[in-house]
C-alpha atoms as an extended CHARMM CRD file, in Angstrom:
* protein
*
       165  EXT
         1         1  UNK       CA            130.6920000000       37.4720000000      -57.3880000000  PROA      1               0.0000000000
         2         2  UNK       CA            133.8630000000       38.8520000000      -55.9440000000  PROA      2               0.0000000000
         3         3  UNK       CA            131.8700000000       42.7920000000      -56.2420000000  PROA      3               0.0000000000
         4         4  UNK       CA            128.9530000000       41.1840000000      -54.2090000000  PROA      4               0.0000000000
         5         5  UNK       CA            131.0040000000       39.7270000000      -51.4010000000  PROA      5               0.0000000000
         6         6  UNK       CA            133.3730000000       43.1140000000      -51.1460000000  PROA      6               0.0000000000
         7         7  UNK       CA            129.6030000000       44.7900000000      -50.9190000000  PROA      7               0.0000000000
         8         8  UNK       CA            128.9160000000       42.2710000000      -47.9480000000  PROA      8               0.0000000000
         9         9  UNK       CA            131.9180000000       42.9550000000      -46.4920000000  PROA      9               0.0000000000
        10        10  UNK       CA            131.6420000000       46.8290000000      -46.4890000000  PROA      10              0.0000000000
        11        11  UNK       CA            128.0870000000       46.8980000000      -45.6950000000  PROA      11              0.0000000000
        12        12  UNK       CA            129.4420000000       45.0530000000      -42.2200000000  PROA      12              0.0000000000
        13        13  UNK       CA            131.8850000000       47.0000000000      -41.5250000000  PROA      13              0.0000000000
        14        14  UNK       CA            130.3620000000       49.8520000000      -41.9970000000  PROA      14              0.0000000000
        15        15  UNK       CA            127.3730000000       48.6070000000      -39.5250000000  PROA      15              0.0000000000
        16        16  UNK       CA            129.8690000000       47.6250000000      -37.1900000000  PROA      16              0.0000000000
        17        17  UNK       CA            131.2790000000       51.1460000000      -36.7880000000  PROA      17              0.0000000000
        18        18  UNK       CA            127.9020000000       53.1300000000      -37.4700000000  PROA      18              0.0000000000
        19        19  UNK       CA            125.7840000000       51.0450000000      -34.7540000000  PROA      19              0.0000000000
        20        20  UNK       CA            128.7210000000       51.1590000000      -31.7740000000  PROA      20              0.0000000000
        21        21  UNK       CA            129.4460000000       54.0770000000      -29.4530000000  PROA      21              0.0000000000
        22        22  UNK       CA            132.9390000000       54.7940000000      -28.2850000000  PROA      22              0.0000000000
        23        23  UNK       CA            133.0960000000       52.4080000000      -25.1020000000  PROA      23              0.0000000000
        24        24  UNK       CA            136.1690000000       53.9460000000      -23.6060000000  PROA      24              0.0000000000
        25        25  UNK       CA            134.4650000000       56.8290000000      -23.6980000000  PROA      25              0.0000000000
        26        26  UNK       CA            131.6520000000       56.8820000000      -22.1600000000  PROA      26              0.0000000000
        27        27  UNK       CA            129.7250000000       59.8740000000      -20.8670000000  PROA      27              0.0000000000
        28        28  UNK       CA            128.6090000000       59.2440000000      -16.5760000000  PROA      28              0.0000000000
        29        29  UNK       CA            124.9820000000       58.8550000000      -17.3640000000  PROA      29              0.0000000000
        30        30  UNK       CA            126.0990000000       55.4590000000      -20.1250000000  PROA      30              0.0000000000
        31        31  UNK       CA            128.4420000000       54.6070000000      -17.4960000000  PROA      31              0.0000000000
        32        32  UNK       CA            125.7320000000       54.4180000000      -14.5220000000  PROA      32              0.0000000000
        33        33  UNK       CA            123.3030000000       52.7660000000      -17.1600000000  PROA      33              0.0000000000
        34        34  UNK       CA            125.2260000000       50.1900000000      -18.0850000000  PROA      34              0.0000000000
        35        35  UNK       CA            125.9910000000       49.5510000000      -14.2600000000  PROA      35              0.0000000000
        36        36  UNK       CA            122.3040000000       49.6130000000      -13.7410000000  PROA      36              0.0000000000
        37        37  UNK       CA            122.2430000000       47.1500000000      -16.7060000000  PROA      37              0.0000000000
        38        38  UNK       CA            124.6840000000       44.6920000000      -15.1060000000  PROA      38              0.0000000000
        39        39  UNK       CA            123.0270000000       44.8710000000      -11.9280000000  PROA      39              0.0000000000
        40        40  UNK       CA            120.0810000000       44.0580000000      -13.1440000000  PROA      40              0.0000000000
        41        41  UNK       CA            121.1490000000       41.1200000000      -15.3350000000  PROA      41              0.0000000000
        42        42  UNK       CA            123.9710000000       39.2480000000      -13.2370000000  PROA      42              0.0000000000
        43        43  UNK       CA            121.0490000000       37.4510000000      -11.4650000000  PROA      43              0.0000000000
        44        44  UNK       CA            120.8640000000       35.5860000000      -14.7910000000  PROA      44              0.0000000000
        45        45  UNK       CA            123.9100000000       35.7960000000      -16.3040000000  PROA      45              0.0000000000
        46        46  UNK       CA            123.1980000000       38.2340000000      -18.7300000000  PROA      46              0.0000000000
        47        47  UNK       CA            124.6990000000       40.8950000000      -17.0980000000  PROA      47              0.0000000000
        48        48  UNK       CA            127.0630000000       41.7300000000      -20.4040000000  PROA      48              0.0000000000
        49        49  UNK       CA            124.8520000000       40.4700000000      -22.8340000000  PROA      49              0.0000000000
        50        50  UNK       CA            122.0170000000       42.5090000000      -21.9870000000  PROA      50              0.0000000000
        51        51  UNK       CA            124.7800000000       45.6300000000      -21.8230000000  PROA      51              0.0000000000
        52        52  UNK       CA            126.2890000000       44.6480000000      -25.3400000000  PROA      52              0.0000000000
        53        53  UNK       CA            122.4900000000       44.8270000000      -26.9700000000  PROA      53              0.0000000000
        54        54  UNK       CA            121.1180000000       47.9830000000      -25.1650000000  PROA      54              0.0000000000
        55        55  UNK       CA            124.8300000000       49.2420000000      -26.9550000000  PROA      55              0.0000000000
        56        56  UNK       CA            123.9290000000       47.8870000000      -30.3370000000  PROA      56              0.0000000000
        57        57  UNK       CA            120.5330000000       48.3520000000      -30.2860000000  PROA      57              0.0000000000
        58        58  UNK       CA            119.4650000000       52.1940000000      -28.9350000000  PROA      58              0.0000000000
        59        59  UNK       CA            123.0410000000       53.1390000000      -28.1650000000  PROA      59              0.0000000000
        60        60  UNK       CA            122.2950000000       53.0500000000      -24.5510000000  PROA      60              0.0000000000
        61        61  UNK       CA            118.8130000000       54.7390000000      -24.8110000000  PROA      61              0.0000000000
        62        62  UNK       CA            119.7870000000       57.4830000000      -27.9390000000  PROA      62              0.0000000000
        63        63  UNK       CA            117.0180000000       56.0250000000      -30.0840000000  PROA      63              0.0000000000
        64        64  UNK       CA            114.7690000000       54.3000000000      -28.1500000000  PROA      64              0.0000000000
        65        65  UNK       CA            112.0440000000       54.0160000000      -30.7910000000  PROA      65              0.0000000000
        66        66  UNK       CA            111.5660000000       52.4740000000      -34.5160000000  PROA      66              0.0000000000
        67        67  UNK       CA            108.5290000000       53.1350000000      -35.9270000000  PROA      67              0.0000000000
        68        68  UNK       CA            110.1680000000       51.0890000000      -39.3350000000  PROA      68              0.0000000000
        69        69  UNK       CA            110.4070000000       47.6360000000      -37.3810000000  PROA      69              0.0000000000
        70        70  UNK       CA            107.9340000000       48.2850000000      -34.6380000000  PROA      70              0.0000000000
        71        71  UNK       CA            110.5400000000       48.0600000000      -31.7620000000  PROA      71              0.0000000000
        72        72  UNK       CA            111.0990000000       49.5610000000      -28.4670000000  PROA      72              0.0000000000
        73        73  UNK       CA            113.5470000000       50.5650000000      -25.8900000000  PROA      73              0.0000000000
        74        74  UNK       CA            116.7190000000       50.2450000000      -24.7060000000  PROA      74              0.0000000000
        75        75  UNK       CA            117.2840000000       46.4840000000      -26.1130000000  PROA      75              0.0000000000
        76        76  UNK       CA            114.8420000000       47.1400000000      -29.3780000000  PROA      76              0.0000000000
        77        77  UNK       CA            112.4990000000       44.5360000000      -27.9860000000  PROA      77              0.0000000000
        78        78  UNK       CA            109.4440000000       44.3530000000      -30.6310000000  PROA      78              0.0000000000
        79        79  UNK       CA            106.1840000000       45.4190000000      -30.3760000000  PROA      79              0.0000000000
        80        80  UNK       CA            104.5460000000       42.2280000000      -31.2280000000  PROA      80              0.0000000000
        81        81  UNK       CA            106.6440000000       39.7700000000      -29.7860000000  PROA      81              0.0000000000
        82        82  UNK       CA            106.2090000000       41.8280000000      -26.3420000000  PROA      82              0.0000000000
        83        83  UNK       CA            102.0950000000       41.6690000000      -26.5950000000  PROA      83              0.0000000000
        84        84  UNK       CA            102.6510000000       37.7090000000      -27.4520000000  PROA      84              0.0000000000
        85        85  UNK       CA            104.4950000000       37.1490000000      -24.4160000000  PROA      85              0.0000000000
        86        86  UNK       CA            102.6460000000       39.1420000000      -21.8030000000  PROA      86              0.0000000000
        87        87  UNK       CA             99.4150000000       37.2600000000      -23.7010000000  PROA      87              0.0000000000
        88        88  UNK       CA             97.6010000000       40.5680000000      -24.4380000000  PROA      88              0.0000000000
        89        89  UNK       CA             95.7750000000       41.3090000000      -27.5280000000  PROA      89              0.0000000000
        90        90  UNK       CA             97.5170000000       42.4450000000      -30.5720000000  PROA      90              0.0000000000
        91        91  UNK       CA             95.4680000000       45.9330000000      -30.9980000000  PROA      91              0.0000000000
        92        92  UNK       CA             96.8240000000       49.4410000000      -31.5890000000  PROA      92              0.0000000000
        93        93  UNK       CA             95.7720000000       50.9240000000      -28.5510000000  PROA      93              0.0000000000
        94        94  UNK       CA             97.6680000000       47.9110000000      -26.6480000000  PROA      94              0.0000000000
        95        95  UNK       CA            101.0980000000       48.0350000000      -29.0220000000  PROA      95              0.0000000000
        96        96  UNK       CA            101.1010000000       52.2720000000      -27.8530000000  PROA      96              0.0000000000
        97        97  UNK       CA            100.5730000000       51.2220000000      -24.2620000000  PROA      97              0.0000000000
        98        98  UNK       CA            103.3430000000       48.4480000000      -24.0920000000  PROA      98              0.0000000000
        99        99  UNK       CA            105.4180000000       50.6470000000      -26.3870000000  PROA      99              0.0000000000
       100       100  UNK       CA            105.5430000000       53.6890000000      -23.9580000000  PROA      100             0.0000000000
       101       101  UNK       CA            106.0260000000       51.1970000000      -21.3560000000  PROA      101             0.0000000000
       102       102  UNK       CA            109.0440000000       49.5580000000      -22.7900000000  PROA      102             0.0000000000
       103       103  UNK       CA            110.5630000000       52.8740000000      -23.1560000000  PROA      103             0.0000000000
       104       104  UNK       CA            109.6950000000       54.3350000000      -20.2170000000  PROA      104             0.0000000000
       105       105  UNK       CA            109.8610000000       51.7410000000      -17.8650000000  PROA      105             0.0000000000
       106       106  UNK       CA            113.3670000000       50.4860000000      -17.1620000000  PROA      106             0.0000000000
       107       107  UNK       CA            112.3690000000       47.5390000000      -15.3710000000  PROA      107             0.0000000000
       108       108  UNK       CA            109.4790000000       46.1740000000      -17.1060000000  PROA      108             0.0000000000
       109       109  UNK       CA            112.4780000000       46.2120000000      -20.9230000000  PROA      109             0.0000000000
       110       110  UNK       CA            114.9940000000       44.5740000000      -18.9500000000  PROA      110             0.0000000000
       111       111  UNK       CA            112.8420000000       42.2530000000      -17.5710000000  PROA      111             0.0000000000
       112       112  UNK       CA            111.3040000000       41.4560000000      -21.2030000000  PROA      112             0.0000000000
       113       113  UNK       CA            114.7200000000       41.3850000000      -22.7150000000  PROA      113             0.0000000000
       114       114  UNK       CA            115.8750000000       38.8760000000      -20.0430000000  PROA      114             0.0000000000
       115       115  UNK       CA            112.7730000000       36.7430000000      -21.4030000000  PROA      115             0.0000000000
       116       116  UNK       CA            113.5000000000       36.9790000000      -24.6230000000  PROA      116             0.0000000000
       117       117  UNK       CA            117.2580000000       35.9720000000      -23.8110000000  PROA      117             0.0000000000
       118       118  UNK       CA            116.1730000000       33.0870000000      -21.5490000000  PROA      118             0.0000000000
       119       119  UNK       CA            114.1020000000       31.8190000000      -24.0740000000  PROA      119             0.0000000000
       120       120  UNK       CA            116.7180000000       31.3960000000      -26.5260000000  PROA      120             0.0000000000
       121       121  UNK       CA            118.8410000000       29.9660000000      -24.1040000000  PROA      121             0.0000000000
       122       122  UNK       CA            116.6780000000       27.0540000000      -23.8600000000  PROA      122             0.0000000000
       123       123  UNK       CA            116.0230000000       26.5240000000      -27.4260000000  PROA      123             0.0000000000
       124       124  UNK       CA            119.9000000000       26.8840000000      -28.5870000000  PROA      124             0.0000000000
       125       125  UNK       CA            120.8950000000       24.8970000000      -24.9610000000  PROA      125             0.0000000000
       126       126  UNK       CA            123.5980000000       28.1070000000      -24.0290000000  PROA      126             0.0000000000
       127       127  UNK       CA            124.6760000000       28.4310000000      -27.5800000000  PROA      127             0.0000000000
       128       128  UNK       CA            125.4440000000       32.0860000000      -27.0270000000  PROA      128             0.0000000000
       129       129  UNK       CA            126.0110000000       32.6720000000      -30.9580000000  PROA      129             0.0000000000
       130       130  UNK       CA            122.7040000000       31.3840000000      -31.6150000000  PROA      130             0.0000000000
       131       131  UNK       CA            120.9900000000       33.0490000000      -28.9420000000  PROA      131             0.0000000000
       132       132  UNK       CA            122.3710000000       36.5650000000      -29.7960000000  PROA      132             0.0000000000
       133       133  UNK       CA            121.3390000000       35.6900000000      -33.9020000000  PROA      133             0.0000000000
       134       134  UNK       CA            117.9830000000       34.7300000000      -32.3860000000  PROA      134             0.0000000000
       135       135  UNK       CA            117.3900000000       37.7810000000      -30.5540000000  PROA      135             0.0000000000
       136       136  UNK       CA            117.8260000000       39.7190000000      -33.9400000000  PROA      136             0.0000000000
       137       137  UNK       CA            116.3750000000       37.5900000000      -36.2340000000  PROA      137             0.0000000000
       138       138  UNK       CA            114.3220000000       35.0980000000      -34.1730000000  PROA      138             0.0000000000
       139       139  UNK       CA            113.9480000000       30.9940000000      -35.8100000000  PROA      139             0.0000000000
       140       140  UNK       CA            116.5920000000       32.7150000000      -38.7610000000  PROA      140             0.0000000000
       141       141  UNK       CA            119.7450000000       32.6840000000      -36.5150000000  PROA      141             0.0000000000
       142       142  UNK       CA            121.2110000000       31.0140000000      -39.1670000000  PROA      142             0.0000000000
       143       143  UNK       CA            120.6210000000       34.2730000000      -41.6560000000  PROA      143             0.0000000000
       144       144  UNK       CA            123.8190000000       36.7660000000      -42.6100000000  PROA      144             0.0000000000
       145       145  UNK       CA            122.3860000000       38.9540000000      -40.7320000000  PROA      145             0.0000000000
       146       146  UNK       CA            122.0220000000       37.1880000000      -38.2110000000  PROA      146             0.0000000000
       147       147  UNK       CA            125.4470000000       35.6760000000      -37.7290000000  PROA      147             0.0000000000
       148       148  UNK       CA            126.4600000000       39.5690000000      -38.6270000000  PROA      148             0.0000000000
       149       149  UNK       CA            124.5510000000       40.3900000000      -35.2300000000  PROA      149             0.0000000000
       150       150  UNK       CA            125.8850000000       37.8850000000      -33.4160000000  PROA      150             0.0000000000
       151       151  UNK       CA            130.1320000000       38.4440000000      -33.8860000000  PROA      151             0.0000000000
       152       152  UNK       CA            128.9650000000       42.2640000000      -33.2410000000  PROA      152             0.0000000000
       153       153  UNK       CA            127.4280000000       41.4380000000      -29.4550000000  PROA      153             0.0000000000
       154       154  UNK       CA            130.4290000000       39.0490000000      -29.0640000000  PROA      154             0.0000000000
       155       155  UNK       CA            132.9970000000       42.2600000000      -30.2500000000  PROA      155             0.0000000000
       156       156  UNK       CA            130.7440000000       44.5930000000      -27.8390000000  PROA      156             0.0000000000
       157       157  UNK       CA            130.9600000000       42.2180000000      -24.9680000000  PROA      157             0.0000000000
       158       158  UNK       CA            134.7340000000       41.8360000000      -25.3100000000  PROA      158             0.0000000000
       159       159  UNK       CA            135.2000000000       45.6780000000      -25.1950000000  PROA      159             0.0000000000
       160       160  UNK       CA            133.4010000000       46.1640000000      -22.3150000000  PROA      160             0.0000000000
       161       161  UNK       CA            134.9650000000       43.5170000000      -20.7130000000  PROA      161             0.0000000000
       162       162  UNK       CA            138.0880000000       46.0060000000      -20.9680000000  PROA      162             0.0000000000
       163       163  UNK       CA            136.9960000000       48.2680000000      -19.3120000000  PROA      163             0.0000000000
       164       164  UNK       CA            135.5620000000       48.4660000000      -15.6780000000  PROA      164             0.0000000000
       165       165  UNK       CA            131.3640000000       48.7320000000      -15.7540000000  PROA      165             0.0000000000
């Protein structure tokens, strides 16, 4: 039992430092984006949240594409959940369409990860832990993994808070 839990622990840790970037320093072109990011999320609050996942998620665009977990973009936004929202049909040639748009397409990821965020707002009423597990791990915010994701946007969000974005 105790081998299991020092497992758990190290596996987090070690996510923690592999999935940041260095926040105090950042190159200009992750400094404008996450301006760009704030910008375009202060309108609903989400200004560092959206900043904190597009961090954890692609590292600010670096990997913009997982082919494992079928998600996209700068906030990792999946395939399927995407086509569900926008109420187009599930087919291949629609997921590479809506795939190259969410990575291509500034606006139209934001927007979807603003969504996606608003969405859980309603559901956990503002319960910002529970909306950041959601976003992960969707109706299983209540997972390890989840929580895991959650303290790591709420670490993020405090760092960048540091500094000024």
């Amino acid at each position: 039992m105790k081998f299991k839990l020092l497992l758990m622990i190290l596996l987090f840790i070690s996510n923690v430092f592999a999935s940041e970037i260095d926040i105090k320093n950042l190159t200009p072109q992750q400094l404008e984006t996450l301006k760009e990011i704030k910008k375009y999320g202060e309108d609903h609050g989400l200004g560092y949240t959206l900043m904190a996942i597009a961090i954890k998620e692609s590292k600010l665009g670096t990997y913009m594409v997982n082919l494992d977990t079928k998600d996209f973009g700068l906030y990792q936004a999946n395939i399927r959940t995407v086509l569900n929202r926008q109420n187009i049909k599930d087919t291949t040639w629609n997921r590479n369409v809506f795939a190259s748009k969410l990575v291509s397409d500034f606006h139209f990821a934001t927007q979807n990860a603003i969504e996606e965020l608003t969405f859980w707002q309603k559901v956990h009423r503002n319960d910002w832990s529970k909306v950041w597990g959601s976003y992960n791990a969707g109706y299983k915010y209540n997972s390890m993994e989840a929580k895991n994701y959650s303290k790591e946007i709420a670490s993020i969000i405090r760092e960048l808070k540091k500094i000024d974005v």
